[in-house]
Every structure is written in structure tokens, then in C-alpha cells.
Amino acid sequence: MSGLIDLSLVQAVQALRKGDISSRLLIEAYLERINQLDAKLHAFLAIAPEKALAQAEAADRRLQAWRRHPEEPLPALLGIPVAVKDVLCVAGMPCTCGSRILEEFYPPFHATVVERLLSAGAIILGKTNTDEFAMGSSTENSAYGVTHNPWDLERVPGGSSGGSAAAVAARLALVALGTDTGGSVRQPASFCGVTGIKPTYGRVSRYGLVAYGSSLDVVGVLGRDVQDVASVFSQIAGYDTKDATTLDLPVPGMNVGEQADLSGLRVGVPEEYFIPGMQAEVEEVVRQAIHMLEKLGAQLKPVSMPHTRYALPVYYIVAPAEASANLARYDGIRYGPRVPAQTLWGVFRQTRGQKFGPEVKRRIMLGTYALSAGYYEAYYGQAQKVRTLIKQDFDAAFKDVDVIAAPVAPTTAFKIGGHGDDPLSMYLEDVFTLPANLAGVPGLAFPVGFDQQGLPVGMQLMGPHFREELLFRTAFTYQRATEWHKNTPEMVA
Ligand code: GLN
């Protein structure tokens, strides 16, 4: 069995086509991993074994037919097991968003990204754990219990796509979908030692993604290496009539390329991303990785992004403001459970009061305050202006460099409960990831080493809008020359 879960996505696709393995055996191998290990990890909130096995059998029949008629095109991800973060709608499966307020909610339709995965032949194993409504950096804000980091079960996997990152790292899924509003794909990828893309805002449809901060939200992919991530990205990205913010631009193909080295590539190194207070080993490991890019032929250039320090206060106005509007729809009348009361207002109050968790309530209050009459200009209006300055930092930098290299998070995975009841110290985990969301640019996180406790350290590359392929090619060249992405936690060995 263990051989099957060792195959990368690209290898599994090839082995399936050749008939060396069957989708049924592949899916069984992953379901067995989930059965064995998810009690320890709690990466999944729901699994769909029967459906997955039935789909695997259908995939195997299709592969057999194809081998007789290999001239027929075959869907790119036929028979491949994926996991989906529980903020994305999969018809027929629960969609809780990690919240009690959606505990009985079964969406009647698929998110566009899910629809695209399924029509590419992928098989959904289950839904992964998340901070409630994707608000958090540790998965501790899930109403259904924390996910554990496969590298150290006493630590968080990061968040909010912590379930997806842990599932990929521990090989409970081959690849997984996540979402990134302020770092929720990149930071858990970094904490769990996997690769994750936060695409350009507008590159991937948000239809069927339960909204958090609508001007920031984007669906991304977590996988074992750049090639696997790019393969799934190329299937889910692109224009969608159901999301007016998607752009009708060509999507890069599955193959991330075979260029010899990085010569000609200008890599910007922003000093504002190396700050006092960050874990010294993280800085050291990331600087080594940047040096490696240079050894591979890239030219390093210092760049200045002076408004970086405002990203945190700007984000924690904009995201809660948008969240407060988006979450107004959970009223006990539609969607999830209802707490009965004498009056309509009573139903609203009781349902929202009892079913939302503390972090969500905090954000709704912050956001409602920031949007209220008399304060709107001082908070939301001002934050939007500073957001423009942050975007202009990126525009200016990309006049001089092709990509920007920076740490993903100031620390490696912290202990469960490590940030206690201090929301501000938790928010500080996001300092390096928020700017890309505010500017809408793509970011790719991938493992570049370990700290002294053996916990993975990630680096991110950020690029101009819609240049994901540049990030993929750069990181691919790095991964071809290094082994960091091949390290696995002990529970995989
Ligand atoms: N940690 C950030 C927050 O709590 C980002 C979360 C996300 O990207 N969904 O809002």
C-alpha cells in the first residue's frame, strides 16, 4: 500500500494511464490512511468513502476504455484523490465552514472549482477542517476541534486551511483545495512543509466559496511540490460567468517547464519583510533559500516596500468590515440550524449568539463598528486609501524586479494554545502574507528548510498580477535543485 501514497500527482496520473495502478487501489490507500491517522490529526470534518470508491470504479472503467482508444482525450486528473476545504460547496456533502451556525447545511450545488475538479476526473475524499469562516491562523478557531500538525502533534498546522495542509503533509490526500484571504493557503503550507499557491485575485472563481472578505478571498491549491500544485491550478483557474471578478485571460498549462536555470530572473528582496521579533532561524533559512536562487542564476536586488507595516492594520479593518456584511445572512431563517424564540429578533439573537464562535463575533463587531455611520470614512475609507499605497509598493517593485522573495510567516508552527487568548499576537502571524491579498497579487509558498526543532520553514514568492506561471517556474527550478520538499513527517515514513 505504501507505494501508492508515495506517488506524486504527476506520477499517479501516468501510472493510472499505463495501467500500473488502478484508481480504486489509489483511493483505497488514501481512505486507509485517513482511517489510520485522522483520529490523531483531525484534518477532515467529513469523508465520503462510498462515493469516492464508486467514482474510482467509474474512473477505472474509463481508463480501460481509453487504453483501447488512446486517441480520445482523457480528463487531466482522472482518478486522483483530492480534499476540499470546508468553506467550498460540494453538493451532497455538508459545508460547515468550521462553524456551528452551518452545522446542518448541505449546499445544493457545487462551487465552480469543485465542478471543474470533478469534470477533470478528480475524486473528492472529503472536506477539511478550517478556522470558523476561515478566520484564523491556526485552525484552533474551528468549532469542531483543532487540527494537529503532522510534524509535531502538539503544534498547530497553521490556518485557516490547516486541515488541507495537514492532510497533504501526512498523505491523507494527494492534493487539496484551500482558500487565502490573508495567508490561509501559504501559512499552513509553510507550517506543514508543503507547497501552496494563492492565485491572483480574480484568477479563480469564488462562486460557491462561502464569502469571508470578498475583495480579498481567493481559492488556492496545496500539494507536495510545485508541479502537483500547478497541475491542479491549471484545471480550476480561469474565467467564470458566475463570478464577475474573474478575468478572461489564458490560463497557464499543467507543465511548469524545464528551463535550465534562473539566469535573467530579477528577484527582489524587501527589507521590510525581515523584521525584529521574527524567529531568527526563519530569517536565516529564508536568506539561505534566496541565496540558492542566486546560485541558480537569479539576480538579487534589494527593493523597498515602505507601506508593508500598514498591511496588518489595514487588513484588520477591511477583512472584518467585509465579513460583517457577508455574515449577516446567517440569521437562523436560512442555511443552518435555528434556535427558537418568541420573536423574529429573538430568533436572530439566539441563533447568532449561540452558534457563532468568539473570533467570528469579534470580527463582526469590529467590522460593524468600522462601517458604522460617522466612522466609515475614518476607518474603512482610510484603510482603502492605505490599501492603494500598499498596492503601489508592489507596482513600483515590479518595475525593477520580476518576483519578490520573502518569508511566509515570522515563526514556524507554534504550540496549540500558544497564542492563548491574545488575538493581536495571533494576528501578527499574518504580517508577511497580508500584503499580497491587499494588492491582489499571486503568492507561492514552498518549503526551504527546517528550524532546530525540526519544523518546516517556508518561503514565498510574489509576482505581478496573473503571473502565476513565473512563480511556478522559479520554484520548480529551486525544487529541482533541492530536496526540502521531499522531506516528510515521521508518520509518512
Ligand atoms: N489569518 C488571517 C485571518 O484570520 C487570514 C485568514 C485567511 O486567509 N482566510 O483573517
PDB file of C-alpha atoms in Angstrom, residues 221-395:
ATOM      1  CA  VAL A 221      -4.146  24.687  -4.061  1.00  0.00           C
ATOM      2  CA  LEU A 222      -1.887  22.796  -1.642  1.00  0.00           C
ATOM      3  CA  GLY A 223       0.269  19.906  -2.817  1.00  0.00           C
ATOM      4  CA  ARG A 224       3.571  18.126  -2.324  1.00  0.00           C
ATOM      5  CA  ASP A 225       5.517  20.059  -4.907  1.00  0.00           C
ATOM      6  CA  VAL A 226       5.196  22.834  -7.448  1.00  0.00           C
ATOM      7  CA  GLN A 227       4.348  20.558 -10.345  1.00  0.00           C
ATOM      8  CA  ASP A 228       1.441  18.957  -8.458  1.00  0.00           C
ATOM      9  CA  VAL A 229       0.094  22.351  -7.381  1.00  0.00           C
ATOM     10  CA  ALA A 230       0.391  23.795 -10.896  1.00  0.00           C
ATOM     11  CA  SER A 231      -1.414  20.778 -12.336  1.00  0.00           C
ATOM     12  CA  VAL A 232      -4.488  21.390 -10.201  1.00  0.00           C
ATOM     13  CA  PHE A 233      -4.288  25.179 -10.529  1.00  0.00           C
ATOM     14  CA  SER A 234      -4.414  24.881 -14.326  1.00  0.00           C
ATOM     15  CA  GLN A 235      -7.691  22.937 -14.011  1.00  0.00           C
ATOM     16  CA  ILE A 236      -9.534  25.230 -11.597  1.00  0.00           C
ATOM     17  CA  ALA A 237      -8.386  28.668 -12.812  1.00  0.00           C
ATOM     18  CA  GLY A 238      -9.981  30.867 -15.428  1.00  0.00           C
ATOM     19  CA  TYR A 239     -12.985  32.939 -16.332  1.00  0.00           C
ATOM     20  CA  ASP A 240     -16.363  32.051 -14.877  1.00  0.00           C
ATOM     21  CA  THR A 241     -19.620  33.727 -15.828  1.00  0.00           C
ATOM     22  CA  LYS A 242     -20.789  33.138 -12.248  1.00  0.00           C
ATOM     23  CA  ASP A 243     -18.056  35.337 -10.712  1.00  0.00           C
ATOM     24  CA  ALA A 244     -17.891  38.816 -12.224  1.00  0.00           C
ATOM     25  CA  THR A 245     -14.430  39.423 -10.749  1.00  0.00           C
ATOM     26  CA  THR A 246     -12.806  36.634 -12.800  1.00  0.00           C
ATOM     27  CA  LEU A 247     -10.865  37.719 -15.858  1.00  0.00           C
ATOM     28  CA  ASP A 248     -10.999  36.161 -19.271  1.00  0.00           C
ATOM     29  CA  LEU A 249      -7.269  35.530 -19.669  1.00  0.00           C
ATOM     30  CA  PRO A 250      -5.410  32.421 -20.843  1.00  0.00           C
ATOM     31  CA  VAL A 251      -4.539  30.026 -18.000  1.00  0.00           C
ATOM     32  CA  PRO A 252      -1.027  28.540 -17.916  1.00  0.00           C
ATOM     33  CA  GLY A 253      -0.905  24.831 -18.762  1.00  0.00           C
ATOM     34  CA  MET A 254      -0.047  21.964 -16.468  1.00  0.00           C
ATOM     35  CA  ASN A 255       3.614  21.766 -17.283  1.00  0.00           C
ATOM     36  CA  VAL A 256       5.730  24.189 -15.275  1.00  0.00           C
ATOM     37  CA  GLY A 257       8.635  23.967 -17.692  1.00  0.00           C
ATOM     38  CA  GLU A 258      12.132  22.718 -17.960  1.00  0.00           C
ATOM     39  CA  GLN A 259      14.276  25.819 -18.130  1.00  0.00           C
ATOM     40  CA  ALA A 260      17.904  25.157 -17.226  1.00  0.00           C
ATOM     41  CA  ASP A 261      18.357  27.781 -14.521  1.00  0.00           C
ATOM     42  CA  LEU A 262      17.168  31.172 -13.311  1.00  0.00           C
ATOM     43  CA  SER A 263      19.508  33.362 -15.325  1.00  0.00           C
ATOM     44  CA  GLY A 264      17.880  36.616 -16.325  1.00  0.00           C
ATOM     45  CA  LEU A 265      15.421  36.487 -13.413  1.00  0.00           C
ATOM     46  CA  ARG A 266      15.480  39.513 -11.116  1.00  0.00           C
ATOM     47  CA  VAL A 267      14.469  38.630  -7.556  1.00  0.00           C
ATOM     48  CA  GLY A 268      13.510  41.461  -5.225  1.00  0.00           C
ATOM     49  CA  VAL A 269      14.363  41.163  -1.543  1.00  0.00           C
ATOM     50  CA  PRO A 270      12.287  43.593   0.543  1.00  0.00           C
ATOM     51  CA  GLU A 271      13.981  44.544   3.811  1.00  0.00           C
ATOM     52  CA  GLU A 272      10.567  45.270   5.327  1.00  0.00           C
ATOM     53  CA  TYR A 273       9.947  41.502   5.399  1.00  0.00           C
ATOM     54  CA  PHE A 274      12.881  40.831   7.718  1.00  0.00           C
ATOM     55  CA  ILE A 275      11.854  42.426  10.968  1.00  0.00           C
ATOM     56  CA  PRO A 276      12.972  42.453  14.572  1.00  0.00           C
ATOM     57  CA  GLY A 277      11.000  39.930  16.568  1.00  0.00           C
ATOM     58  CA  MET A 278      10.799  37.301  13.875  1.00  0.00           C
ATOM     59  CA  GLN A 279      12.246  33.882  14.696  1.00  0.00           C
ATOM     60  CA  ALA A 280      15.973  34.102  13.895  1.00  0.00           C
ATOM     61  CA  GLU A 281      16.078  30.657  12.293  1.00  0.00           C
ATOM     62  CA  VAL A 282      13.259  31.575   9.925  1.00  0.00           C
ATOM     63  CA  GLU A 283      15.211  34.592   8.711  1.00  0.00           C
ATOM     64  CA  GLU A 284      18.373  32.522   8.357  1.00  0.00           C
ATOM     65  CA  VAL A 285      16.728  29.689   6.417  1.00  0.00           C
ATOM     66  CA  VAL A 286      14.857  32.075   4.095  1.00  0.00           C
ATOM     67  CA  ARG A 287      18.013  34.082   3.402  1.00  0.00           C
ATOM     68  CA  GLN A 288      19.798  30.824   2.502  1.00  0.00           C
ATOM     69  CA  ALA A 289      16.983  29.941   0.108  1.00  0.00           C
ATOM     70  CA  ILE A 290      17.235  33.376  -1.507  1.00  0.00           C
ATOM     71  CA  HIS A 291      20.961  32.798  -1.856  1.00  0.00           C
ATOM     72  CA  MET A 292      20.156  29.493  -3.558  1.00  0.00           C
ATOM     73  CA  LEU A 293      18.045  31.359  -6.128  1.00  0.00           C
ATOM     74  CA  GLU A 294      21.141  33.451  -6.803  1.00  0.00           C
ATOM     75  CA  LYS A 295      23.285  30.345  -7.177  1.00  0.00           C
ATOM     76  CA  LEU A 296      20.746  29.122  -9.718  1.00  0.00           C
ATOM     77  CA  GLY A 297      21.392  32.227 -11.787  1.00  0.00           C
ATOM     78  CA  ALA A 298      18.926  34.812 -10.467  1.00  0.00           C
ATOM     79  CA  GLN A 299      19.999  38.351  -9.816  1.00  0.00           C
ATOM     80  CA  LEU A 300      19.107  39.626  -6.335  1.00  0.00           C
ATOM     81  CA  LYS A 301      18.003  43.217  -5.863  1.00  0.00           C
ATOM     82  CA  PRO A 302      17.018  44.975  -2.658  1.00  0.00           C
ATOM     83  CA  VAL A 303      13.578  46.558  -3.012  1.00  0.00           C
ATOM     84  CA  SER A 304      11.745  48.875  -0.688  1.00  0.00           C
ATOM     85  CA  MET A 305       8.090  48.368   0.157  1.00  0.00           C
ATOM     86  CA  PRO A 306       7.634  51.118   2.718  1.00  0.00           C
ATOM     87  CA  HIS A 307       3.929  50.602   3.402  1.00  0.00           C
ATOM     88  CA  THR A 308       4.293  46.946   4.409  1.00  0.00           C
ATOM     89  CA  ARG A 309       3.883  47.780   8.096  1.00  0.00           C
ATOM     90  CA  TYR A 310       0.395  49.160   7.456  1.00  0.00           C
ATOM     91  CA  ALA A 311      -0.846  45.913   5.907  1.00  0.00           C
ATOM     92  CA  LEU A 312      -1.829  44.480   9.263  1.00  0.00           C
ATOM     93  CA  PRO A 313      -3.984  47.389  10.484  1.00  0.00           C
ATOM     94  CA  VAL A 314      -5.481  47.846   7.006  1.00  0.00           C
ATOM     95  CA  TYR A 315      -6.360  44.167   6.680  1.00  0.00           C
ATOM     96  CA  TYR A 316      -7.923  44.002  10.138  1.00  0.00           C
ATOM     97  CA  ILE A 317     -10.293  46.811   9.119  1.00  0.00           C
ATOM     98  CA  VAL A 318     -11.081  45.683   5.565  1.00  0.00           C
ATOM     99  CA  ALA A 319     -11.498  41.945   6.226  1.00  0.00           C
ATOM    100  CA  PRO A 320     -13.768  42.264   9.302  1.00  0.00           C
ATOM    101  CA  ALA A 321     -15.795  45.010   7.572  1.00  0.00           C
ATOM    102  CA  GLU A 322     -16.480  42.761   4.599  1.00  0.00           C
ATOM    103  CA  ALA A 323     -17.020  39.775   6.887  1.00  0.00           C
ATOM    104  CA  SER A 324     -19.601  41.649   8.958  1.00  0.00           C
ATOM    105  CA  ALA A 325     -21.639  42.239   5.802  1.00  0.00           C
ATOM    106  CA  ASN A 326     -21.114  38.725   4.423  1.00  0.00           C
ATOM    107  CA  LEU A 327     -22.060  37.002   7.673  1.00  0.00           C
ATOM    108  CA  ALA A 328     -25.284  38.979   8.108  1.00  0.00           C
ATOM    109  CA  ARG A 329     -27.079  36.265   6.123  1.00  0.00           C
ATOM    110  CA  TYR A 330     -26.757  33.667   8.900  1.00  0.00           C
ATOM    111  CA  ASP A 331     -29.909  34.515  10.762  1.00  0.00           C
ATOM    112  CA  GLY A 332     -31.461  31.206  11.776  1.00  0.00           C
ATOM    113  CA  ILE A 333     -34.010  31.558   8.976  1.00  0.00           C
ATOM    114  CA  ARG A 334     -31.870  30.448   6.056  1.00  0.00           C
ATOM    115  CA  TYR A 335     -28.992  27.929   5.813  1.00  0.00           C
ATOM    116  CA  GLY A 336     -28.183  26.273   9.136  1.00  0.00           C
ATOM    117  CA  PRO A 337     -29.929  25.492  12.428  1.00  0.00           C
ATOM    118  CA  ARG A 338     -32.455  27.755  14.167  1.00  0.00           C
ATOM    119  CA  VAL A 339     -32.615  28.465  17.882  1.00  0.00           C
ATOM    120  CA  PRO A 340     -36.316  29.024  18.585  1.00  0.00           C
ATOM    121  CA  ALA A 341     -37.508  32.196  20.331  1.00  0.00           C
ATOM    122  CA  GLN A 342     -40.698  34.211  20.842  1.00  0.00           C
ATOM    123  CA  THR A 343     -39.978  36.881  18.257  1.00  0.00           C
ATOM    124  CA  LEU A 344     -38.151  37.171  14.952  1.00  0.00           C
ATOM    125  CA  TRP A 345     -35.479  39.336  16.575  1.00  0.00           C
ATOM    126  CA  GLY A 346     -35.218  36.721  19.286  1.00  0.00           C
ATOM    127  CA  VAL A 347     -34.508  34.026  16.668  1.00  0.00           C
ATOM    128  CA  PHE A 348     -31.760  36.191  15.134  1.00  0.00           C
ATOM    129  CA  ARG A 349     -30.214  36.973  18.508  1.00  0.00           C
ATOM    130  CA  GLN A 350     -30.375  33.485  19.911  1.00  0.00           C
ATOM    131  CA  THR A 351     -29.158  31.765  16.765  1.00  0.00           C
ATOM    132  CA  ARG A 352     -26.272  34.152  16.130  1.00  0.00           C
ATOM    133  CA  GLY A 353     -25.474  34.432  19.827  1.00  0.00           C
ATOM    134  CA  GLN A 354     -25.271  30.692  20.355  1.00  0.00           C
ATOM    135  CA  LYS A 355     -23.903  29.450  17.046  1.00  0.00           C
ATOM    136  CA  PHE A 356     -21.110  31.874  16.149  1.00  0.00           C
ATOM    137  CA  GLY A 357     -17.783  31.372  17.934  1.00  0.00           C
ATOM    138  CA  PRO A 358     -15.866  34.109  19.786  1.00  0.00           C
ATOM    139  CA  GLU A 359     -13.452  35.068  16.973  1.00  0.00           C
ATOM    140  CA  VAL A 360     -16.264  35.425  14.447  1.00  0.00           C
ATOM    141  CA  LYS A 361     -18.236  37.593  16.869  1.00  0.00           C
ATOM    142  CA  ARG A 362     -15.159  39.720  17.477  1.00  0.00           C
ATOM    143  CA  ARG A 363     -14.721  40.290  13.742  1.00  0.00           C
ATOM    144  CA  ILE A 364     -18.410  41.051  13.186  1.00  0.00           C
ATOM    145  CA  MET A 365     -18.261  43.668  15.936  1.00  0.00           C
ATOM    146  CA  LEU A 366     -15.006  45.176  14.662  1.00  0.00           C
ATOM    147  CA  GLY A 367     -16.325  45.294  11.111  1.00  0.00           C
ATOM    148  CA  THR A 368     -19.742  46.672  12.025  1.00  0.00           C
ATOM    149  CA  TYR A 369     -18.071  49.413  14.030  1.00  0.00           C
ATOM    150  CA  ALA A 370     -15.682  50.277  11.202  1.00  0.00           C
ATOM    151  CA  LEU A 371     -18.610  50.579   8.780  1.00  0.00           C
ATOM    152  CA  SER A 372     -20.964  52.478  11.050  1.00  0.00           C
ATOM    153  CA  ALA A 373     -22.173  55.981  10.228  1.00  0.00           C
ATOM    154  CA  GLY A 374     -19.690  58.577  11.387  1.00  0.00           C
ATOM    155  CA  TYR A 375     -16.800  56.116  11.493  1.00  0.00           C
ATOM    156  CA  TYR A 376     -16.896  54.777   7.946  1.00  0.00           C
ATOM    157  CA  GLU A 377     -14.552  57.422   6.497  1.00  0.00           C
ATOM    158  CA  ALA A 378     -12.181  57.315   9.448  1.00  0.00           C
ATOM    159  CA  TYR A 379     -11.774  53.530   9.318  1.00  0.00           C
ATOM    160  CA  TYR A 380     -12.935  51.716   6.181  1.00  0.00           C
ATOM    161  CA  GLY A 381     -12.400  54.721   3.876  1.00  0.00           C
ATOM    162  CA  GLN A 382      -8.949  55.396   5.293  1.00  0.00           C
ATOM    163  CA  ALA A 383      -7.995  51.707   5.167  1.00  0.00           C
ATOM    164  CA  GLN A 384      -8.938  51.569   1.479  1.00  0.00           C
ATOM    165  CA  LYS A 385      -6.680  54.551   0.757  1.00  0.00           C
ATOM    166  CA  VAL A 386      -3.734  52.952   2.519  1.00  0.00           C
ATOM    167  CA  ARG A 387      -4.511  49.710   0.694  1.00  0.00           C
ATOM    168  CA  THR A 388      -3.867  51.594  -2.554  1.00  0.00           C
ATOM    169  CA  LEU A 389      -0.464  52.667  -1.217  1.00  0.00           C
ATOM    170  CA  ILE A 390       0.381  49.037  -0.457  1.00  0.00           C
ATOM    171  CA  LYS A 391      -0.599  48.047  -3.980  1.00  0.00           C
ATOM    172  CA  GLN A 392       1.559  50.870  -5.325  1.00  0.00           C
ATOM    173  CA  ASP A 393       4.545  49.447  -3.406  1.00  0.00           C
ATOM    174  CA  PHE A 394       4.125  46.270  -5.460  1.00  0.00           C
ATOM    175  CA  ASP A 395       3.654  48.183  -8.734  1.00  0.00           C
TER     176      ASP A 395
END
